[in-house]
Structure formats: C-alpha cells, structure tokens
Amino acid sequence: QVQLVESGGGLVQPGGSLRLSCAASGIMFGLYVMGWYRQAPGKQRELVANIRSGGATNYADSAKGRFTISRDNGKNTVYLQMNSLEPEDTAVYYCSARFRNDYWGQGTQVTVSS
C-alpha cells in the first residue's frame, strides 16, 4: 500500500518560513520523481517544485529563490523549505511521487497571514 504523508503545514506570518516533509512508504522511493504541488481556493493545482533521484530540481517561477526542495533517499522523505512566505503562497500543499504511476498525499494546509 502506497502512502505519502505530509507534515509541517500551518499558519505563518508574511516573511516567515515553514518546512514541509513528506514521508513515503510502499514505493521504491529512489525510482520516483518527488514533487510538491499546491492548490489555492478556486485555482488549479500547480507544480511548486520537483526533484529527481539524483537530485536534479525544477521550480515554478513563483518558488525560485524562496523555496528549496530536497530529498533523503535513505529516509524515503522529501522536503520543501519555504522562506519569505507571502499571502499568495496560501494553499493546500500536496506531495507527489511519479514514476510509472502517480501517487499523491492527502495535503497539508499552509496559510500565510498576519
């Protein structure tokens, strides 16, 4: 059974930081491209960042320079360090695992507000 379990979301003030984690089980983690997506109310789900097994990364323009994705293949975990958060970053953040199949976590809410 595949599980992607996100944690680390919450309420933060503008300019603050959060670190999201996603622990994967039931997959050969090293084979998967791991990613973070987000969906704000009334908007489509969008890619934030992804990372290949070897560490190559890809970021949405809105994330470049502020967010950092990383993975620990020994712990089957992917992280998203988010700095300089803005109200526009408010969304549900989803972890994804993509190889031959796509798997999704349940999502974690990030709210940026004063």
mmCIF file of C-alpha atoms in Angstrom:
data_model
loop_
_atom_site.group_PDB
_atom_site.id
_atom_site.type_symbol
_atom_site.label_atom_id
_atom_site.label_comp_id
_atom_site.label_asym_id
_atom_site.label_seq_id
_atom_site.Cartn_x
_atom_site.Cartn_y
_atom_site.Cartn_z
ATOM 1 C CA GLN A 1 0.000 0.000 0.000
ATOM 2 C CA VAL A 2 1.443 3.339 -1.093
ATOM 3 C CA GLN A 3 1.344 6.174 1.403
ATOM 4 C CA LEU A 4 2.605 9.725 1.146
ATOM 5 C CA VAL A 5 2.211 11.535 4.437
ATOM 6 C CA GLU A 6 2.799 15.269 4.530
ATOM 7 C CA SER A 7 3.533 17.295 7.631
ATOM 8 C CA GLY A 8 4.772 20.737 8.579
ATOM 9 C CA GLY A 9 1.999 22.974 7.353
ATOM 10 C CA GLY A 10 0.436 25.680 9.460
ATOM 11 C CA LEU A 11 -0.143 29.375 9.937
ATOM 12 C CA VAL A 12 2.790 31.722 9.432
ATOM 13 C CA GLN A 13 3.171 35.463 9.112
ATOM 14 C CA PRO A 14 4.311 37.061 5.862
ATOM 15 C CA GLY A 15 8.067 36.829 5.587
ATOM 16 C CA GLY A 16 8.176 33.712 7.714
ATOM 17 C CA SER A 17 9.345 30.202 6.935
ATOM 18 C CA LEU A 18 7.967 26.681 7.004
ATOM 19 C CA ARG A 19 9.452 23.309 6.232
ATOM 20 C CA LEU A 20 7.187 20.669 4.769
ATOM 21 C CA SER A 21 8.028 16.978 4.916
ATOM 22 C CA CYS A 22 6.590 14.042 3.018
ATOM 23 C CA ALA A 23 7.322 10.517 4.164
ATOM 24 C CA ALA A 24 6.747 7.850 1.522
ATOM 25 C CA SER A 25 6.130 4.156 2.003
ATOM 26 C CA GLY A 26 5.153 1.311 -0.290
ATOM 27 C CA ILE A 27 7.223 2.535 -3.241
ATOM 28 C CA MET A 28 10.807 2.174 -4.392
ATOM 29 C CA PHE A 29 11.476 5.750 -3.435
ATOM 30 C CA GLY A 30 14.713 6.094 -5.352
ATOM 31 C CA LEU A 31 12.972 5.477 -8.667
ATOM 32 C CA TYR A 32 10.435 8.246 -8.238
ATOM 33 C CA VAL A 33 10.432 11.896 -9.146
ATOM 34 C CA MET A 34 9.155 13.526 -5.985
ATOM 35 C CA GLY A 35 7.300 16.780 -6.129
ATOM 36 C CA TRP A 36 5.331 19.398 -4.282
ATOM 37 C CA TYR A 37 2.187 20.892 -5.762
ATOM 38 C CA ARG A 38 -0.242 23.376 -4.311
ATOM 39 C CA GLN A 39 -3.847 24.322 -4.806
ATOM 40 C CA ALA A 40 -5.333 27.593 -3.641
ATOM 41 C CA PRO A 41 -9.105 28.065 -3.326
ATOM 42 C CA GLY A 42 -10.680 28.491 -6.728
ATOM 43 C CA LYS A 43 -7.462 27.729 -8.560
ATOM 44 C CA GLN A 44 -5.988 24.732 -10.310
ATOM 45 C CA ARG A 45 -3.347 22.585 -8.706
ATOM 46 C CA GLU A 46 0.090 23.779 -9.769
ATOM 47 C CA LEU A 47 3.630 22.483 -9.540
ATOM 48 C CA VAL A 48 5.812 24.137 -6.931
ATOM 49 C CA ALA A 49 8.968 22.060 -7.324
ATOM 50 C CA ASN A 50 10.158 18.564 -8.078
ATOM 51 C CA ILE A 51 13.338 16.599 -7.631
ATOM 52 C CA ARG A 52 14.753 13.549 -9.379
ATOM 53 C CA SER A 53 16.506 10.708 -7.645
ATOM 54 C CA GLY A 54 19.912 12.107 -8.466
ATOM 55 C CA GLY A 55 18.999 15.499 -7.071
ATOM 56 C CA ALA A 56 18.176 17.499 -10.181
ATOM 57 C CA THR A 57 15.494 20.029 -9.321
ATOM 58 C CA ASN A 58 12.854 22.053 -11.098
ATOM 59 C CA TYR A 59 10.984 25.047 -9.659
ATOM 60 C CA ALA A 60 7.998 27.113 -10.584
ATOM 61 C CA ASP A 61 8.916 30.737 -11.191
ATOM 62 C CA SER A 62 6.994 31.716 -8.052
ATOM 63 C CA ALA A 63 9.203 29.404 -5.955
ATOM 64 C CA LYS A 64 12.605 30.235 -7.353
ATOM 65 C CA GLY A 65 14.886 31.910 -4.844
ATOM 66 C CA ARG A 66 12.499 31.334 -1.937
ATOM 67 C CA PHE A 67 11.780 27.601 -1.794
ATOM 68 C CA THR A 68 14.188 24.674 -1.733
ATOM 69 C CA ILE A 69 13.214 21.076 -2.413
ATOM 70 C CA SER A 70 15.408 18.254 -1.168
ATOM 71 C CA ARG A 71 15.167 14.532 -0.615
ATOM 72 C CA ASP A 72 16.683 11.924 1.647
ATOM 73 C CA ASN A 73 16.584 8.621 -0.210
ATOM 74 C CA GLY A 74 17.674 6.779 2.932
ATOM 75 C CA LYS A 75 14.642 8.069 4.813
ATOM 76 C CA ASN A 76 12.199 7.945 1.878
ATOM 77 C CA THR A 77 11.390 11.582 2.580
ATOM 78 C CA VAL A 78 11.149 14.726 0.506
ATOM 79 C CA TYR A 79 11.231 18.214 1.975
ATOM 80 C CA LEU A 80 10.193 21.682 0.927
ATOM 81 C CA GLN A 81 11.869 24.558 2.738
ATOM 82 C CA MET A 82 9.811 27.683 2.202
ATOM 83 C CA ASN A 83 11.242 31.072 3.079
ATOM 84 C CA SER A 84 9.998 34.627 2.613
ATOM 85 C CA LEU A 85 6.438 33.377 2.525
ATOM 86 C CA GLU A 86 3.770 35.617 1.051
ATOM 87 C CA PRO A 87 -0.019 35.591 1.405
ATOM 88 C CA GLU A 88 -0.139 34.362 -2.202
ATOM 89 C CA ASP A 89 1.551 31.154 -1.045
ATOM 90 C CA THR A 90 -1.542 30.222 0.949
ATOM 91 C CA ALA A 91 -2.763 26.876 -0.363
ATOM 92 C CA VAL A 92 -3.036 23.195 0.337
ATOM 93 C CA TYR A 93 0.348 21.658 -0.466
ATOM 94 C CA TYR A 94 0.447 18.138 -1.863
ATOM 95 C CA CYS A 95 3.313 15.717 -2.107
ATOM 96 C CA SER A 96 3.545 13.666 -5.287
ATOM 97 C CA ALA A 97 5.505 10.634 -6.419
ATOM 98 C CA ARG A 98 5.800 9.994 -10.140
ATOM 99 C CA PHE A 99 7.314 7.029 -11.945
ATOM 100 C CA ARG A 100 5.157 4.572 -13.842
ATOM 101 C CA ASN A 101 2.241 5.652 -11.648
ATOM 102 C CA ASP A 102 1.362 8.882 -9.914
ATOM 103 C CA TYR A 103 0.691 8.954 -6.200
ATOM 104 C CA TRP A 104 -0.489 11.826 -4.048
ATOM 105 C CA GLY A 105 -0.533 12.690 -0.394
ATOM 106 C CA GLN A 106 -3.567 13.985 1.432
ATOM 107 C CA GLY A 107 -2.289 17.558 1.530
ATOM 108 C CA THR A 108 -1.241 19.959 4.247
ATOM 109 C CA GLN A 109 -2.615 23.464 4.661
ATOM 110 C CA VAL A 110 -0.248 26.419 4.540
ATOM 111 C CA THR A 111 -1.720 29.779 5.496
ATOM 112 C CA VAL A 112 0.321 32.951 5.279
ATOM 113 C CA SER A 113 -1.412 35.759 7.084
ATOM 114 C CA SER A 114 -0.775 38.481 9.617
#
